[in-house]
CSV table of C-alpha atoms in Angstrom, one decimal:
chain,number,residue,atom,x,y,z
A,16,MET,CA,6.9,30.2,10.3
A,17,ASN,CA,8.9,33.1,9.1
A,18,ASN,CA,11.3,31.2,6.8
A,19,MET,CA,10.5,29.1,3.8
A,20,LEU,CA,10.8,25.3,4.4
A,21,LYS,CA,13.9,24.0,2.6
A,22,ALA,CA,13.5,21.7,-0.4
A,23,GLY,CA,13.8,18.1,0.6
A,24,SER,CA,12.3,18.8,4.1
A,25,THR,CA,9.7,16.4,5.5
A,26,ILE,CA,6.0,17.4,6.0
A,27,GLY,CA,4.2,15.2,8.5
A,28,ILE,CA,0.5,14.5,8.0
A,29,LEU,CA,-1.7,13.1,10.7
A,30,GLY,CA,-4.3,10.9,9.0
A,31,GLY,CA,-3.9,8.9,5.9
A,32,GLY,CA,-7.2,9.3,3.9
A,33,GLN,CA,-7.8,10.8,0.5
A,34,LEU,CA,-7.1,14.3,1.7
A,35,ALA,CA,-3.7,13.3,2.9
A,36,ARG,CA,-3.1,11.4,-0.3
A,37,MET,CA,-3.7,14.6,-2.4
A,38,LEU,CA,-1.7,16.7,0.1
A,39,ALA,CA,1.2,14.3,-0.3
A,40,GLY,CA,1.0,14.6,-4.1
A,41,ALA,CA,1.1,18.4,-3.8
A,42,ALA,CA,4.1,18.3,-1.4
A,43,LEU,CA,6.0,16.0,-3.8
A,44,LYS,CA,5.4,18.4,-6.7
A,45,MET,CA,6.9,21.2,-4.6
A,46,GLY,CA,10.0,19.2,-3.7
A,47,TYR,CA,9.0,18.0,-0.2
A,48,HIS,CA,8.9,14.6,1.4
A,49,THR,CA,5.9,13.5,3.4
A,50,HIS,CA,5.5,11.2,6.4
A,51,VAL,CA,2.0,10.0,7.0
A,52,TYR,CA,0.7,8.7,10.4
A,53,ASP,CA,-2.5,6.6,10.5
A,54,PRO,CA,-3.8,3.5,12.3
A,55,ASN,CA,-5.1,1.9,9.1
A,56,PRO,CA,-2.4,-0.2,7.2
A,57,LYS,CA,-4.4,0.3,4.0
A,58,SER,CA,-4.6,4.1,4.2
A,59,PRO,CA,-4.8,5.6,0.7
A,60,ALA,CA,-2.0,8.2,1.4
A,61,PHE,CA,0.6,5.5,2.2
A,62,GLU,CA,0.8,4.8,-1.6
A,63,ILE,CA,2.0,8.4,-2.2
A,64,SER,CA,3.9,9.3,1.0
A,65,SER,CA,7.7,9.0,1.3
A,66,LEU,CA,7.4,7.5,4.8
A,67,LYS,CA,4.6,5.9,6.8
A,68,THR,CA,3.9,5.1,10.4
A,69,ILE,CA,1.0,2.8,11.4
A,70,GLY,CA,-0.1,3.5,14.9
A,71,SER,CA,-2.8,4.7,17.2
A,72,PHE,CA,-3.4,8.4,18.0
A,73,GLU,CA,-3.4,7.4,21.6
A,74,ASP,CA,0.2,6.1,21.4
A,75,HIS,CA,2.1,9.2,22.5
A,76,GLY,CA,5.5,7.5,22.4
A,77,LEU,CA,5.1,6.6,18.7
A,78,LEU,CA,3.6,10.0,17.9
A,79,LYS,CA,6.7,11.6,19.4
A,80,LYS,CA,9.0,9.4,17.4
A,81,PHE,CA,7.0,10.3,14.3
A,82,ALA,CA,7.1,14.0,15.1
A,83,LYS,CA,10.9,13.9,15.3
A,84,THR,CA,11.2,12.9,11.6
A,85,CYS,CA,9.1,16.0,10.5
A,86,ASP,CA,10.1,19.6,9.8
A,87,VAL,CA,6.5,20.8,10.0
A,88,LEU,CA,3.2,19.0,10.7
A,89,THR,CA,-0.3,19.2,9.5
A,90,TYR,CA,-3.5,17.1,9.6
A,91,GLU,CA,-6.3,15.9,7.3
A,92,PHE,CA,-9.2,15.4,9.7
A,93,GLU,CA,-10.6,16.9,12.8
A,94,ASN,CA,-10.9,14.0,15.3
A,95,ILE,CA,-7.4,13.9,16.6
A,96,PRO,CA,-7.1,13.8,20.4
A,97,HIS,CA,-6.1,17.2,21.8
A,98,LYS,CA,-3.5,15.6,24.1
A,99,ALA,CA,-1.8,14.0,21.1
A,100,LEU,CA,-1.3,17.4,19.5
A,101,GLU,CA,0.0,18.9,22.8
A,102,GLU,CA,2.7,16.2,22.9
A,103,ILE,CA,3.6,16.7,19.3
A,104,GLU,CA,3.7,20.5,19.5
A,105,GLN,CA,6.6,20.3,21.9
A,106,ILE,CA,8.7,18.7,19.1
A,107,VAL,CA,7.5,20.2,15.8
A,108,GLN,CA,5.3,23.2,14.7
A,109,ILE,CA,1.8,22.2,13.8
A,110,PHE,CA,-0.3,24.0,11.1
A,111,PRO,CA,-3.2,24.8,11.3
A,112,ARG,CA,-2.6,25.6,15.0
A,113,LYS,CA,-4.3,23.4,17.5
A,114,THR,CA,-6.7,26.2,18.6
A,115,SER,CA,-8.5,25.9,15.3
A,116,LEU,CA,-8.9,22.2,15.7
A,117,TYR,CA,-10.0,22.5,19.3
A,118,ILE,CA,-12.9,24.8,18.3
A,119,SER,CA,-14.0,22.8,15.3
A,120,GLN,CA,-14.0,19.5,17.3
A,121,ASP,CA,-17.0,20.7,19.4
A,122,ARG,CA,-20.1,22.1,17.7
A,123,ILE,CA,-21.0,24.3,20.8
A,124,LYS,CA,-17.6,25.9,20.9
A,125,GLU,CA,-17.7,26.4,17.2
A,126,LYS,CA,-21.1,28.2,17.4
A,127,GLN,CA,-19.9,30.3,20.3
A,128,PHE,CA,-16.8,31.2,18.3
A,129,PHE,CA,-18.9,32.3,15.3
A,130,LYS,CA,-21.1,34.4,17.6
A,131,SER,CA,-18.0,36.1,19.1
A,132,LEU,CA,-17.3,37.4,15.6
A,133,ASN,CA,-20.8,38.6,15.2
A,134,LEU,CA,-21.5,36.0,12.5
A,135,GLU,CA,-25.1,34.8,12.0
A,136,THR,CA,-25.8,31.1,12.9
A,137,VAL,CA,-28.9,29.1,13.3
A,138,GLU,CA,-30.6,29.2,16.8
A,139,TYR,CA,-29.1,26.5,19.0
A,140,ALA,CA,-29.0,25.1,22.5
A,141,THR,CA,-26.7,22.7,24.5
A,142,ILE,CA,-28.4,19.4,25.3
A,143,CYS,CA,-26.9,17.1,27.9
A,144,SER,CA,-30.2,15.4,29.1
A,145,PHE,CA,-33.7,14.9,28.1
A,146,GLU,CA,-34.7,17.6,30.5
A,147,ASP,CA,-32.5,20.0,28.6
A,148,PHE,CA,-34.1,18.9,25.4
A,149,SER,CA,-37.6,19.3,26.8
A,150,LYS,CA,-36.9,22.9,27.8
A,151,SER,CA,-35.0,23.9,24.6
A,152,ILE,CA,-37.4,22.4,22.1
A,153,LYS,CA,-40.0,25.0,23.2
A,154,GLN,CA,-37.7,27.7,21.9
A,155,ILE,CA,-36.0,26.0,19.0
A,156,LYS,CA,-39.2,24.4,17.9
A,157,ILE,CA,-40.0,21.5,15.5
A,158,PRO,CA,-38.5,20.6,13.0
A,159,SER,CA,-35.0,20.8,14.4
A,160,ILE,CA,-31.8,18.7,14.4
A,161,LEU,CA,-30.1,17.1,17.4
A,162,LYS,CA,-26.4,16.6,16.7
A,163,THR,CA,-23.6,15.1,18.7
A,164,CYS,CA,-21.2,17.9,19.8
A,165,ARG,CA,-18.2,15.8,18.7
A,166,GLU,CA,-17.1,13.4,15.9
A,167,GLY,CA,-20.1,13.9,13.6
A,168,TYR,CA,-19.4,14.2,9.9
A,169,ASP,CA,-21.1,13.3,6.6
A,170,GLY,CA,-24.5,13.2,8.3
A,171,LYS,CA,-23.4,11.0,11.1
A,172,GLY,CA,-24.5,11.7,14.7
A,173,GLN,CA,-27.6,13.6,13.7
A,174,LEU,CA,-31.3,13.1,14.6
A,175,LEU,CA,-34.0,14.9,12.8
A,176,ILE,CA,-36.6,16.0,15.4
A,177,THR,CA,-40.2,16.0,14.1
A,178,ASN,CA,-43.6,15.5,15.6
A,179,LYS,CA,-43.1,11.8,15.3
A,180,THR,CA,-39.8,11.7,17.3
A,181,LYS,CA,-40.2,9.7,20.5
A,182,LYS,CA,-38.6,10.3,23.9
A,183,LYS,CA,-36.6,7.1,23.6
A,184,ASP,CA,-35.2,8.3,20.3
A,185,VAL,CA,-33.8,11.4,21.9
A,186,GLU,CA,-32.5,9.5,25.0
A,187,GLU,CA,-30.8,6.9,22.8
A,188,HIS,CA,-29.1,9.7,20.8
A,189,LEU,CA,-27.9,11.4,24.0
A,190,LEU,CA,-26.1,8.2,25.0
A,191,GLN,CA,-23.5,9.2,22.4
A,192,GLY,CA,-22.6,12.2,24.5
A,193,PRO,CA,-23.5,15.9,24.8
A,194,CYS,CA,-25.4,17.3,21.9
A,195,ILE,CA,-26.5,20.5,20.2
A,196,LEU,CA,-30.1,21.2,19.2
A,197,GLU,CA,-30.2,23.4,16.1
A,198,SER,CA,-33.2,25.0,14.5
A,199,PHE,CA,-34.1,23.7,11.1
A,200,LEU,CA,-33.2,26.4,8.5
A,201,LYS,CA,-35.1,26.6,5.3
A,202,PHE,CA,-32.3,27.7,3.0
A,203,GLU,CA,-32.1,28.6,-0.6
A,204,LYS,CA,-28.6,27.3,-1.3
A,205,GLU,CA,-25.7,25.6,0.5
A,206,LEU,CA,-22.3,27.3,-0.2
A,207,SER,CA,-18.7,26.8,0.9
A,208,VAL,CA,-15.7,29.0,0.8
A,209,ILE,CA,-12.2,27.5,0.6
A,210,ILE,CA,-9.8,30.1,2.0
A,211,ALA,CA,-6.1,30.2,2.8
A,212,ARG,CA,-3.9,32.2,5.1
A,213,ASN,CA,-0.2,32.1,5.7
A,214,ASP,CA,1.9,33.1,8.8
A,215,ASN,CA,2.6,36.5,7.3
A,216,GLY,CA,-1.2,37.2,7.4
A,217,ASP,CA,-1.7,37.0,3.6
A,218,VAL,CA,-5.2,35.7,2.8
A,219,VAL,CA,-6.4,34.3,-0.5
A,220,SER,CA,-9.8,32.8,-1.2
A,221,PHE,CA,-11.1,30.6,-4.0
A,222,ASP,CA,-14.5,31.4,-5.5
A,223,PRO,CA,-17.5,30.2,-3.4
A,224,GLY,CA,-18.9,26.9,-4.4
A,225,GLU,CA,-22.5,25.9,-4.5
A,226,ASN,CA,-23.1,22.5,-2.9
A,227,VAL,CA,-25.6,19.7,-3.1
A,228,HIS,CA,-25.9,17.2,-0.3
A,229,LYS,CA,-27.7,13.8,-0.4
A,230,SER,CA,-28.3,11.9,2.8
A,231,GLY,CA,-26.0,14.2,4.6
A,232,ILE,CA,-23.0,13.5,2.3
A,233,LEU,CA,-21.7,16.0,-0.2
A,234,TYR,CA,-22.8,15.0,-3.7
A,235,SER,CA,-21.6,17.9,-5.9
A,236,THR,CA,-20.0,21.3,-5.9
A,237,THR,CA,-20.4,23.8,-8.7
A,238,VAL,CA,-18.5,27.0,-9.6
A,239,PRO,CA,-19.4,29.6,-10.3
A,240,SER,CA,-22.2,29.5,-7.7
A,241,GLN,CA,-25.4,31.0,-8.9
A,242,ILE,CA,-25.5,33.9,-6.5
A,243,SER,CA,-24.8,37.6,-6.9
A,244,LYS,CA,-21.3,39.1,-6.8
A,245,THR,CA,-22.3,40.9,-3.6
A,246,LEU,CA,-23.2,37.6,-1.9
A,247,GLN,CA,-20.0,36.0,-3.1
A,248,ILE,CA,-18.0,38.8,-1.6
A,249,ASP,CA,-20.1,38.6,1.7
A,250,SER,CA,-19.3,34.9,1.9
A,251,ILE,CA,-15.6,35.5,1.4
A,252,ILE,CA,-15.6,38.3,4.0
A,253,ILE,CA,-17.1,35.9,6.6
A,254,ALA,CA,-14.4,33.3,5.9
A,255,GLY,CA,-11.8,36.0,6.1
A,256,LYS,CA,-13.0,37.1,9.5
A,257,ILE,CA,-12.6,33.5,10.7
A,258,VAL,CA,-9.1,32.9,9.5
A,259,ASN,CA,-7.8,36.3,10.7
A,260,SER,CA,-9.4,35.9,14.1
A,261,LEU,CA,-7.6,32.5,14.5
A,262,LYS,CA,-4.3,33.7,13.0
A,263,TYR,CA,-4.8,30.7,10.9
A,264,VAL,CA,-2.1,29.0,8.8
A,265,GLY,CA,-3.3,26.7,6.0
A,266,VAL,CA,-6.5,26.1,4.0
A,267,LEU,CA,-9.8,26.3,5.8
A,268,GLY,CA,-13.3,25.2,4.5
A,269,VAL,CA,-16.3,27.3,5.7
A,270,GLU,CA,-19.8,25.9,5.0
A,271,LEU,CA,-22.6,28.4,4.7
A,272,PHE,CA,-26.4,28.6,4.1
A,273,LEU,CA,-28.0,31.2,1.9
A,274,THR,CA,-31.5,32.0,3.0
A,275,HIS,CA,-34.5,33.0,0.9
A,276,ASP,CA,-34.0,36.6,2.0
A,277,ASP,CA,-30.3,36.6,1.1
A,278,ARG,CA,-28.9,36.2,4.5
A,279,VAL,CA,-25.6,34.3,4.7
A,280,VAL,CA,-25.6,32.0,7.8
A,281,VAL,CA,-22.5,30.2,9.0
A,282,ASN,CA,-22.9,26.4,9.4
A,283,GLU,CA,-19.5,25.0,10.3
A,284,MET,CA,-15.8,25.2,9.5
A,285,ALA,CA,-13.2,22.5,8.7
A,286,PRO,CA,-9.6,23.4,9.6
A,287,ARG,CA,-8.1,21.5,6.6
A,288,VAL,CA,-8.5,21.1,2.9
A,289,HIS,CA,-12.1,20.3,2.1
A,290,ASN,CA,-14.2,18.0,-0.2
A,291,SER,CA,-16.0,21.0,-1.7
A,292,GLY,CA,-12.6,22.4,-2.8
A,293,HIS,CA,-11.7,19.5,-5.0
A,294,TRP,CA,-12.9,21.4,-8.1
A,295,THR,CA,-9.8,23.6,-7.7
A,296,GLN,CA,-7.7,20.7,-9.1
A,297,ASN,CA,-9.0,21.3,-12.6
A,298,GLY,CA,-10.2,24.9,-12.3
A,299,CYS,CA,-7.2,26.7,-10.9
A,300,ALA,CA,-3.5,26.9,-11.6
A,301,ILE,CA,-2.8,26.3,-7.9
A,302,ASP,CA,-5.3,24.0,-6.2
A,303,GLN,CA,-6.3,23.8,-2.6
A,304,PHE,CA,-3.8,21.1,-1.8
A,305,GLU,CA,-0.8,23.0,-3.1
A,306,GLN,CA,-2.2,26.1,-1.5
A,307,HIS,CA,-2.2,24.4,1.9
A,308,ILE,CA,1.4,23.1,1.4
A,309,ARG,CA,2.4,26.6,0.4
A,310,ALA,CA,0.8,28.1,3.5
A,311,ILE,CA,2.4,25.7,6.0
A,312,SER,CA,5.8,25.8,4.4
A,313,GLY,CA,6.3,29.5,4.2
A,314,HIS,CA,5.7,30.1,0.5
A,315,ALA,CA,3.7,32.9,-1.1
A,316,LEU,CA,0.1,31.9,-1.7
A,317,GLY,CA,-1.3,31.3,-5.1
A,318,ASP,CA,-3.8,33.9,-6.4
A,319,GLY,CA,-6.8,31.6,-6.2
A,320,GLU,CA,-8.0,32.7,-9.7
A,321,ARG,CA,-10.4,30.3,-11.4
A,322,TYR,CA,-9.9,29.8,-15.2
A,323,SER,CA,-12.8,27.4,-15.8
A,324,ASP,CA,-16.3,26.5,-14.7
A,325,VAL,CA,-16.3,23.2,-12.9
A,326,THR,CA,-18.8,20.8,-11.4
A,327,MET,CA,-17.3,18.3,-9.0
A,328,ILE,CA,-19.2,15.1,-8.3
A,329,ASN,CA,-18.3,12.7,-5.6
A,330,ILE,CA,-17.9,9.0,-6.5
A,331,LEU,CA,-19.6,7.1,-3.7
A,332,GLY,CA,-19.8,3.5,-2.8
A,333,ASP,CA,-19.8,0.9,-5.6
A,334,THR,CA,-20.5,3.4,-8.3
A,335,THR,CA,-16.8,3.6,-9.4
A,336,LYS,CA,-17.4,1.4,-12.4
A,337,ASN,CA,-19.7,4.1,-13.8
A,338,PHE,CA,-16.8,6.5,-14.0
A,339,ARG,CA,-14.0,4.2,-15.3
A,340,ASN,CA,-14.6,5.0,-19.0
A,341,ILE,CA,-15.3,8.7,-18.8
A,342,THR,CA,-13.4,10.6,-21.5
A,343,ASN,CA,-14.7,14.2,-21.1
A,344,ALA,CA,-13.8,14.9,-17.4
A,345,ALA,CA,-11.0,14.6,-14.9
A,346,VAL,CA,-11.5,11.5,-12.7
A,347,HIS,CA,-9.6,11.2,-9.4
A,348,PHE,CA,-9.7,7.8,-7.6
A,349,TYR,CA,-8.5,7.5,-4.1
A,350,GLY,CA,-7.1,3.9,-4.2
A,351,LYS,CA,-9.5,2.5,-1.6
A,352,ASP,CA,-9.9,-1.2,-1.7
A,353,GLU,CA,-13.4,-1.5,-0.2
A,354,ALA,CA,-16.5,0.2,-1.6
A,355,ARG,CA,-19.1,0.7,1.2
A,356,PRO,CA,-22.4,2.6,0.8
A,357,GLY,CA,-21.7,6.3,1.1
A,358,ARG,CA,-18.0,5.9,1.2
A,359,LYS,CA,-16.1,8.4,-0.9
A,360,MET,CA,-14.1,6.5,-3.5
A,361,GLY,CA,-13.1,9.4,-5.7
A,362,HIS,CA,-14.4,12.4,-7.5
A,363,VAL,CA,-14.8,13.7,-11.0
A,364,ASN,CA,-14.4,17.2,-12.2
A,365,TYR,CA,-16.5,18.3,-15.3
A,366,VAL,CA,-14.8,21.3,-16.8
A,367,SER,CA,-16.1,23.9,-19.2
A,368,PRO,CA,-15.0,27.4,-20.4
A,369,LYS,CA,-15.3,30.1,-17.8
A,370,THR,CA,-18.6,32.0,-18.1
A,371,SER,CA,-18.3,34.5,-15.2
C-alpha cells in the first residue's frame, strides 16, 4: 500500500475476539470504520465494529461478499483456512500478507523459516508416526515436547514426553495430525518482542517484554524486562530480521527464550497483535493496536517509545470479580459472557514511573 487509506474507509477484520475488539477501537479512533467477520454471534468485537458478518470461514461466497465491503483487510488469529485468504485476496489487499500466516500456521514450516535466517531454535524433528517418534527421541532425548504442527495455542496440542510417557499416549496424540518433537529447553527467561513494519519498509519495535506462563497460558508480561541492553537489542534484531525477510506489513509478535548462558532462542511468531503487547495500551503514546492500524492503512508508524514501567496480568476464567474494584491500575475487560477455566476475560495494566 503506497497511499494512505482515506478517512471513513472500512478495515475488514477476520476473527471477532478480543484482539479484533481492540483493533476496532484503534481504527475508530483513527477515523476508520471496521467490518468484523466471525462465526460466533457473541463475538466481543461485534460490540465495537461498525459492521458485522456472522459466517463460517469455509463459506467462500459469504467471505467474498464481506471482502467487497472492505478497503483493506487484516486478521486477529492464525487459524484461517489458506483457501479463504486466496479467495479474498482477489478482491481486497490483505495485511499481513498471507505468506506470513502460511508459515506461522505450521510449526515445522515456522522452524524451517527461522533456520533459513540463521536464527537459533530448539532441536526438533517432524513426527508423523510412532516409528518417527521412536527414531527421533534418541536424538531429541527426554524430556521433550510433542506438539501438533497446526492449530495449537495457549498450551493446547502439546504432550510433555517423560520417562513415564507410554506408547499409547504418543499414538493418541498423533491422531490429531502431524507433530513436531522439540527438545526441552532449560531457559532463564521467556521474552517477547512486539514489532511493526509498514509497506515502505519502516520498522519500529516496542521494548522486549518478560513473560510468565502458567499451564501454557500467558499470565503476565513485564517491561522493562530484566535483561541487559545488549540482549534487548539482540532480541529486537532477531524480530527485525523476521519482518524484513517477510516484507511484513502490520504488527508481529515474536516469542523468545533466554538461556542460562545468554543465548536468545526463537520459539515462535504470531503474525498479528499479541497478548504480550497489551502493556503498550498504558505504557506508550501509540499502542500495538493503533500501530497495526497505522501500518496496514499507510500511516507513519509511532515511535514505540515507552514512558512507564508496566506489568500486564491476564484476567482468566471466573477471576473477573477480583478485578472489578481495582482503583490503582488500568483494567480492560473483553465483554465475554461466559467465563471458562483458562479463558482470557480481560487484562490489567499496573503502571509505575519509568525506571530504565
